C-alpha cells in the first residue's frame, strides 16, 4: 500500500493506494512542524490513520508526506522518524508543499507551479524537480495574490474609509468590529493571516462591485509580476495553480494572465487528487 499525505494548516488529506489500484482516504487535523510538536502528528497517525489503514488490510510499503514547513532537513528528519515508529519497513519521502503542487499540477512536464490560498508561493519545475523558487516572504512582507494579501488590502481601505459607502456598510454588518478589535485580532491573536483571509468570502460575493474586482485584479497582477514573471522564459511555459483563492477567483486569475501574455492551464482547489494520480502512474 502507498500512503500519500497533503498537510496544511487546517487539515491533512490522506490517500491509500492499494496494490489493486483501489483508493481509500482519511482526514486528520493539520500539522506544521514550525508551530506544533511532533506529538500532534503522532497522535493523528495513531488515533485516526492506523484504524483506517487496518480497515484497508494492507501493509504500507511507501509513504509520501507533503506539507508546509517541511523544507528544512531538520523538520524532514523529525517527521520521517515519527513515521518510522509506526511503519519501520516503509520507504519514506518528505517533501514541501511546493513539490506537491508541482507534481499534482504538472506531472512530468516542465512548468510553473503556484500555490494561492491563505498564503502564496511559486516554483519553476523541470518535470522532475524544482529548479527555481522566488523567495516566499510571508504575509507581512509579500504573499501577493493570497487570501491574506487580499484581506489585508481590503481591511486597510475599510479602516481608512476608502471603501464605497454601501460596500462598507455591508462589510460592517458582516464584521461588526471596532478599529481596535480589528487591530487586536491582527497584532495580538493567533493566525492573523487566516483572519485576514477570512474576508475573501465577502470579496468573492461582491466581485461584481468594481472596487472588489479591481482589488483582486491588482493583487493577482502583483503576484504575476513578482513571481511568475521572474522565471526565465516564463512566456514559453504553462502556469498552473492550486489553492482556494486561485480556484474561486479563477476567472480573474485567467483574465490577468491573458492581459500579461501568460498561459494558465490547470487550476485545482487542492493537490491531493493530482498527487494520487501522479503516484499511481509512478507505481505502474
Protein backbone atom coordinates (compact mmCIF):
# COMPACT_ATOMS: atom_id res chain seq x y z
CA UNK A 1 0.00 0.00 0.00
CA UNK A 2 1.16 3.54 -0.82
CA UNK A 3 0.29 6.26 1.69
CA UNK A 4 0.08 9.89 0.47
CA UNK A 5 -0.44 12.95 2.67
CA UNK A 6 -1.05 16.60 1.80
CA UNK A 7 -0.60 18.53 5.03
CA UNK A 8 -1.92 22.04 5.50
CA UNK A 9 -2.51 24.28 8.46
CA UNK A 10 -6.13 23.21 8.95
CA UNK A 11 -6.14 19.58 7.86
CA UNK A 12 -4.18 16.69 6.37
CA UNK A 13 -5.68 14.88 3.37
CA UNK A 14 -4.59 11.21 3.25
CA UNK A 15 -4.94 8.73 0.40
CA UNK A 16 -4.19 4.99 0.41
CA UNK A 17 -3.39 3.32 -2.90
CA UNK A 18 -3.84 -0.46 -2.73
CA UNK A 19 -1.99 -2.92 -4.95
CA UNK A 20 -5.20 -3.49 -6.92
CA UNK A 21 -5.47 0.25 -7.63
CA UNK A 22 -8.33 0.95 -5.22
CA UNK A 23 -8.10 4.15 -3.20
CA UNK A 24 -9.03 4.89 0.40
CA UNK A 25 -8.97 8.23 2.17
CA UNK A 26 -8.91 9.92 5.57
CA UNK A 27 -8.65 13.39 7.08
CA UNK A 28 -6.86 14.46 10.25
CA UNK A 29 -6.14 17.86 11.84
CA UNK A 30 -3.44 19.94 10.14
CA UNK A 31 0.22 19.89 11.12
CA UNK A 32 3.09 22.34 10.69
CA UNK A 33 6.40 21.44 12.40
CA UNK A 34 7.26 25.10 12.93
CA UNK A 35 4.22 25.67 15.13
CA UNK A 36 3.34 22.26 16.55
CA UNK A 37 5.16 19.47 18.41
CA UNK A 38 5.71 16.21 16.53
CA UNK A 39 3.50 14.51 19.11
CA UNK A 40 0.48 16.13 17.40
CA UNK A 41 1.26 14.29 14.18
CA UNK A 42 1.91 11.02 16.02
CA UNK A 43 -1.43 11.31 17.77
CA UNK A 44 -3.21 11.82 14.43
CA UNK A 45 -1.49 8.77 12.98
CA UNK A 46 -2.22 6.55 15.96
CA UNK A 47 -5.82 7.57 16.65
CA UNK A 48 -7.17 8.20 13.15
CA UNK A 49 -4.84 6.91 10.47
CA UNK A 50 -3.90 3.45 11.81
CA UNK A 51 -7.53 2.32 12.26
CA UNK A 52 -8.25 3.42 8.67
CA UNK A 53 -5.19 1.57 7.37
CA UNK A 54 -6.17 -1.56 9.26
CA UNK A 55 -9.54 -1.43 7.50
CA UNK A 56 -7.70 -1.38 4.18
CA UNK A 57 -5.98 -4.66 5.12
CA UNK A 58 -2.59 -3.98 3.61
CA UNK A 59 0.97 -3.22 4.62
CA UNK A 60 2.30 0.29 3.98
CA UNK A 61 5.34 -0.01 1.71
CA UNK A 62 5.79 3.66 0.70
CA UNK A 63 4.89 6.98 2.32
CA UNK A 64 4.88 10.37 0.59
CA UNK A 65 4.26 13.23 3.03
CA UNK A 66 3.97 16.76 1.65
CA UNK A 67 3.36 19.86 3.71
CA UNK A 68 4.08 23.41 4.73
CA UNK A 69 7.08 23.91 6.98
CA UNK A 70 8.94 20.79 5.86
CA UNK A 71 11.54 22.33 3.54
CA UNK A 72 14.27 22.16 6.19
CA UNK A 73 16.28 18.96 6.60
CA UNK A 74 15.70 19.07 10.36
CA UNK A 75 11.92 19.05 10.03
CA UNK A 76 12.04 16.37 7.34
CA UNK A 77 14.06 14.07 9.60
CA UNK A 78 11.73 14.72 12.54
CA UNK A 79 8.66 13.76 10.51
CA UNK A 80 10.39 10.76 8.96
CA UNK A 81 11.39 9.46 12.40
CA UNK A 82 7.78 9.76 13.55
CA UNK A 83 6.52 7.64 10.66
CA UNK A 84 9.24 5.03 11.20
CA UNK A 85 7.85 4.38 14.67
CA UNK A 86 4.63 3.14 13.07
CA UNK A 87 5.91 1.87 9.70
CA UNK A 88 9.53 0.70 10.24
CA UNK A 89 9.73 -1.13 6.88
CA UNK A 90 8.31 1.64 4.71
CA UNK A 91 10.20 3.81 2.23
CA UNK A 92 9.50 7.41 3.26
CA UNK A 93 9.79 10.64 1.27
CA UNK A 94 9.11 14.01 2.92
CA UNK A 95 8.54 16.94 0.55
CA UNK A 96 7.39 20.54 0.86
CA UNK A 97 4.02 21.77 -0.33
CA UNK A 98 5.51 23.31 -3.49
CA UNK A 99 6.72 19.90 -4.66
CA UNK A 100 3.23 18.56 -4.05
CA UNK A 101 1.79 21.37 -6.15
CA UNK A 102 4.32 20.80 -8.96
CA UNK A 103 3.74 17.05 -9.13
CA UNK A 104 -0.04 17.40 -8.90
CA UNK A 105 -0.29 20.18 -11.47
CA UNK A 106 2.50 19.44 -13.94
CA UNK A 107 3.08 15.70 -13.65
CA UNK A 108 6.28 15.13 -15.61
CA UNK A 109 6.01 18.25 -17.78
CA UNK A 110 8.03 21.40 -17.20
CA UNK A 111 6.03 24.36 -15.98
CA UNK A 112 5.49 26.96 -13.30
CA UNK A 113 3.52 25.69 -10.32
CA UNK A 114 1.86 28.13 -7.93
CA UNK A 115 0.05 27.97 -4.62
CA UNK A 116 -2.59 30.61 -3.97
CA UNK A 117 -4.55 30.05 -0.78
CA UNK A 118 -4.21 31.76 2.59
CA UNK A 119 -0.59 32.27 1.52
CA UNK A 120 1.05 32.22 -1.91
CA UNK A 121 4.18 30.71 -3.43
CA UNK A 122 5.56 29.59 -6.78
CA UNK A 123 8.31 27.50 -8.35
CA UNK A 124 9.90 26.58 -11.65
CA UNK A 125 9.60 22.82 -12.22
CA UNK A 126 11.55 20.92 -14.88
CA UNK A 127 9.29 17.86 -14.92
CA UNK A 128 11.25 16.10 -12.21
CA UNK A 129 12.39 18.60 -9.61
CA UNK A 130 12.00 22.20 -8.50
CA UNK A 131 14.84 24.16 -10.09
CA UNK A 132 13.98 27.71 -9.01
CA UNK A 133 11.84 29.41 -6.39
CA UNK A 134 11.18 33.11 -5.91
CA UNK A 135 11.66 33.79 -2.20
CA UNK A 136 8.48 33.36 -0.19
CA UNK A 137 8.47 36.29 2.27
CA UNK A 138 5.24 35.55 4.12
CA UNK A 139 2.11 37.59 4.64
CA UNK A 140 3.76 40.58 6.33
CA UNK A 141 6.30 41.32 3.58
CA UNK A 142 4.68 39.90 0.46
CA UNK A 143 2.28 36.99 -0.29
CA UNK A 144 0.79 38.80 -3.27
CA UNK A 145 -2.38 37.19 -4.58
CA UNK A 146 -3.02 35.28 -1.38
CA UNK A 147 -6.09 35.41 0.82
CA UNK A 148 -4.06 37.22 3.47
CA UNK A 149 -2.88 39.82 0.94
CA UNK A 150 -6.40 40.43 -0.38
CA UNK A 151 -7.83 40.66 3.12
CA UNK A 152 -5.09 43.00 4.32
CA UNK A 153 -5.58 45.42 1.43
CA UNK A 154 -9.34 45.37 1.93
CA UNK A 155 -9.13 45.96 5.69
CA UNK A 156 -6.73 48.89 5.27
CA UNK A 157 -9.13 50.60 2.90
CA UNK A 158 -12.09 49.87 5.18
CA UNK A 159 -10.40 51.30 8.27
CA UNK A 160 -9.30 54.39 6.34
CA UNK A 161 -12.82 54.99 4.96
CA UNK A 162 -11.76 54.40 1.37
CA UNK A 163 -14.46 51.84 0.52
CA UNK A 164 -17.66 52.78 -1.31
CA UNK A 165 -20.22 53.61 1.41
CA UNK A 166 -22.69 50.85 0.55
CA UNK A 167 -19.93 48.24 0.48
CA UNK A 168 -18.52 49.49 3.79
CA UNK A 169 -21.96 49.24 5.40
CA UNK A 170 -22.39 45.67 4.17
CA UNK A 171 -18.96 44.71 5.47
CA UNK A 172 -19.68 46.27 8.87
CA UNK A 173 -22.87 44.24 9.08
CA UNK A 174 -20.86 41.07 8.43
CA UNK A 175 -17.92 42.05 10.67
CA UNK A 176 -19.26 44.43 13.36
CA UNK A 177 -15.87 45.10 14.95
CA UNK A 178 -14.27 48.34 16.05
CA UNK A 179 -10.91 49.53 14.72
CA UNK A 180 -9.28 48.44 17.99
CA UNK A 181 -10.84 44.97 17.77
CA UNK A 182 -9.60 44.50 14.19
CA UNK A 183 -6.08 45.54 15.21
CA UNK A 184 -6.13 43.23 18.22
CA UNK A 185 -7.00 40.25 16.03
CA UNK A 186 -4.21 41.13 13.59
CA UNK A 187 -1.45 42.02 16.05
CA UNK A 188 -2.24 40.09 19.22
CA UNK A 189 -4.14 36.91 18.39
CA UNK A 190 -3.01 33.67 16.75
CA UNK A 191 -3.09 33.06 12.98
CA UNK A 192 -3.63 36.67 11.82
CA UNK A 193 -3.13 35.65 8.18
CA UNK A 194 -6.11 33.29 8.41
CA UNK A 195 -8.19 36.09 9.95
CA UNK A 196 -7.32 38.43 7.09
CA UNK A 197 -8.02 35.70 4.54
CA UNK A 198 -11.49 35.23 6.02
CA UNK A 199 -12.56 38.47 4.30
CA UNK A 200 -12.10 36.90 0.84
CA UNK A 201 -15.51 35.22 1.02
CA UNK A 202 -17.04 38.69 1.27
CA UNK A 203 -14.87 39.86 -1.64
CA UNK A 204 -15.97 36.92 -3.77
CA UNK A 205 -19.64 37.55 -3.02
CA UNK A 206 -19.26 41.18 -4.11
CA UNK A 207 -16.90 40.62 -7.03
CA UNK A 208 -19.24 42.44 -9.41
CA UNK A 209 -18.55 45.64 -7.46
CA UNK A 210 -15.82 47.49 -9.36
CA UNK A 211 -13.86 48.16 -6.15
CA UNK A 212 -13.69 44.45 -5.27
CA UNK A 213 -12.83 43.36 -8.80
CA UNK A 214 -10.08 45.97 -9.10
CA UNK A 215 -8.58 45.00 -5.74
CA UNK A 216 -8.40 41.32 -6.73
CA UNK A 217 -7.08 42.19 -10.19
CA UNK A 218 -4.26 44.33 -8.74
CA UNK A 219 -3.26 41.68 -6.22
CA UNK A 220 -3.10 38.97 -8.89
CA UNK A 221 -1.18 41.31 -11.18
CA UNK A 222 1.41 41.81 -8.43
CA UNK A 223 1.67 38.05 -8.00
CA UNK A 224 2.41 37.52 -11.68
CA UNK A 225 4.91 40.37 -11.81
CA UNK A 226 6.78 39.45 -8.62
CA UNK A 227 6.66 35.67 -9.01
CA UNK A 228 5.79 34.16 -12.39
CA UNK A 229 7.48 36.82 -14.50
CA UNK A 230 10.73 36.44 -12.56
CA UNK A 231 11.34 32.97 -14.04
CA UNK A 232 13.40 32.64 -17.19
CA UNK A 233 11.34 32.05 -20.33
CA UNK A 234 8.07 32.24 -18.40
CA UNK A 235 6.26 33.18 -21.63
CA UNK A 236 7.08 29.74 -23.07
CA UNK A 237 5.81 27.76 -20.06
CA UNK A 238 2.36 26.85 -18.83
CA UNK A 239 1.46 28.22 -15.42
CA UNK A 240 -0.63 26.16 -13.00
CA UNK A 241 -2.33 26.93 -9.69
CA UNK A 242 -3.64 25.14 -6.64
CA UNK A 243 -5.38 26.69 -3.65
CA UNK A 244 -8.78 28.07 -2.70
CA UNK A 245 -8.11 31.65 -3.85
CA UNK A 246 -6.92 30.55 -7.29
CA UNK A 247 -9.86 28.15 -7.61
CA UNK A 248 -12.68 30.51 -6.62
CA UNK A 249 -11.23 33.61 -8.30
CA UNK A 250 -10.09 31.68 -11.39
CA UNK A 251 -11.89 33.94 -13.86
CA UNK A 252 -9.97 36.99 -12.65
CA UNK A 253 -6.74 35.00 -12.41
CA UNK A 254 -7.04 33.91 -16.04
CA UNK A 255 -8.01 37.42 -17.20
CA UNK A 256 -4.92 38.98 -15.61
CA UNK A 257 -2.75 36.25 -17.14
CA UNK A 258 -4.25 36.87 -20.57
CA UNK A 259 -3.61 40.60 -20.26
CA UNK A 260 0.04 39.87 -19.50
CA UNK A 261 0.54 37.24 -22.20
CA UNK A 262 0.82 34.38 -19.71
CA UNK A 263 -0.65 30.92 -20.39
CA UNK A 264 -2.57 29.44 -17.46
CA UNK A 265 -3.58 25.78 -17.69
CA UNK A 266 -4.59 23.78 -14.60
CA UNK A 267 -6.28 25.36 -11.58
CA UNK A 268 -7.10 22.94 -8.75
CA UNK A 269 -8.66 23.66 -5.37
CA UNK A 270 -6.24 21.21 -3.73
CA UNK A 271 -3.38 18.95 -4.89
CA UNK A 272 -4.37 15.60 -3.36
CA UNK A 273 -6.22 14.23 -6.41
CA UNK A 274 -3.35 15.15 -8.73
CA UNK A 275 -0.81 13.69 -6.29
CA UNK A 276 -2.75 10.44 -6.14
CA UNK A 277 -2.76 10.18 -9.93
CA UNK A 278 0.95 11.04 -10.05
CA UNK A 279 1.92 8.27 -7.63
CA UNK A 280 -0.46 5.79 -9.24
CA UNK A 281 1.33 6.31 -12.54
CA UNK A 282 4.72 6.08 -10.83
CA UNK A 283 3.85 2.73 -9.26
CA UNK A 284 2.68 1.16 -12.53
